[in-house]
mmCIF file of C-alpha atoms in Angstrom:
data_model
loop_
_atom_site.group_PDB
_atom_site.id
_atom_site.type_symbol
_atom_site.label_atom_id
_atom_site.label_comp_id
_atom_site.label_asym_id
_atom_site.label_seq_id
_atom_site.Cartn_x
_atom_site.Cartn_y
_atom_site.Cartn_z
ATOM 1 C CA UNK A 4 2.273 -13.355 -4.686
ATOM 2 C CA UNK A 5 0.232 -14.625 -1.796
ATOM 3 C CA UNK A 6 -2.837 -16.421 -3.071
ATOM 4 C CA UNK A 7 -4.161 -16.978 0.452
ATOM 5 C CA UNK A 8 -4.222 -13.244 1.188
ATOM 6 C CA UNK A 9 -4.921 -12.114 -2.401
ATOM 7 C CA UNK A 10 -1.900 -9.793 -2.366
ATOM 8 C CA UNK A 11 1.102 -9.090 -4.563
ATOM 9 C CA UNK A 12 4.331 -7.609 -3.214
ATOM 10 C CA UNK A 13 6.431 -6.379 -6.147
ATOM 11 C CA UNK A 14 9.931 -5.051 -5.477
ATOM 12 C CA UNK A 15 10.833 -3.103 -8.599
ATOM 13 C CA UNK A 16 14.294 -1.844 -7.646
ATOM 14 C CA UNK A 17 16.345 -0.609 -4.694
ATOM 15 C CA UNK A 18 14.096 2.453 -4.375
ATOM 16 C CA UNK A 19 10.795 0.820 -3.677
ATOM 17 C CA UNK A 20 8.015 -1.654 -4.142
ATOM 18 C CA UNK A 21 4.334 -1.938 -4.931
ATOM 19 C CA UNK A 22 1.824 -3.658 -2.695
ATOM 20 C CA UNK A 23 -1.400 -4.674 -4.386
ATOM 21 C CA UNK A 24 -4.479 -6.421 -3.039
ATOM 22 C CA UNK A 25 -7.943 -7.388 -4.161
ATOM 23 C CA UNK A 26 -9.386 -5.250 -1.354
ATOM 24 C CA UNK A 27 -8.105 -2.430 0.803
ATOM 25 C CA UNK A 28 -8.960 -4.423 3.925
ATOM 26 C CA UNK A 29 -6.237 -6.880 2.988
ATOM 27 C CA UNK A 30 -3.518 -4.250 3.281
ATOM 28 C CA UNK A 31 -5.065 -1.682 5.654
ATOM 29 C CA UNK A 32 -2.658 -2.599 8.454
ATOM 30 C CA UNK A 33 0.359 -2.191 6.138
ATOM 31 C CA UNK A 34 -0.970 1.202 5.018
ATOM 32 C CA UNK A 35 -1.231 2.353 8.626
ATOM 33 C CA UNK A 36 2.105 0.922 9.783
ATOM 34 C CA UNK A 37 4.239 2.005 6.818
ATOM 35 C CA UNK A 38 2.394 5.166 5.783
ATOM 36 C CA UNK A 39 5.560 7.247 5.990
ATOM 37 C CA UNK A 40 7.081 5.093 3.228
ATOM 38 C CA UNK A 41 4.521 6.282 0.654
ATOM 39 C CA UNK A 42 6.098 8.528 -1.949
ATOM 40 C CA UNK A 43 4.821 12.096 -2.104
ATOM 41 C CA UNK A 44 3.689 11.815 -5.717
ATOM 42 C CA UNK A 45 1.554 8.746 -4.841
ATOM 43 C CA UNK A 46 0.256 9.936 -1.470
ATOM 44 C CA UNK A 47 -2.988 11.681 -2.479
ATOM 45 C CA UNK A 48 -4.258 8.768 -4.554
ATOM 46 C CA UNK A 49 -3.329 6.148 -1.978
ATOM 47 C CA UNK A 50 -4.769 8.177 0.918
ATOM 48 C CA UNK A 51 -8.033 8.499 -1.020
ATOM 49 C CA UNK A 52 -8.271 4.719 -1.311
ATOM 50 C CA UNK A 53 -7.883 4.261 2.431
ATOM 51 C CA UNK A 54 -10.183 7.072 3.562
ATOM 52 C CA UNK A 55 -12.784 5.849 5.982
ATOM 53 C CA UNK A 56 -16.224 5.828 4.385
ATOM 54 C CA UNK A 57 -18.317 8.665 5.788
#
C-alpha cells in the first residue's frame, strides 16, 4: 500500500498482480506503460475505465 499515492499493489501469485487506486489518474501511466500485461479476460473492463472522456 502507498498511502501517499492512494494505491495498492497486490501480488497474488506467480502469475500476476492487481493494481488499485482511488482514481484512474493515479495509475494512468502504469496502464499505458504495461498495457500488454493486462490479461485478455480483464482487458475490456480495464480499457473502459481508461477511455478518454469524449
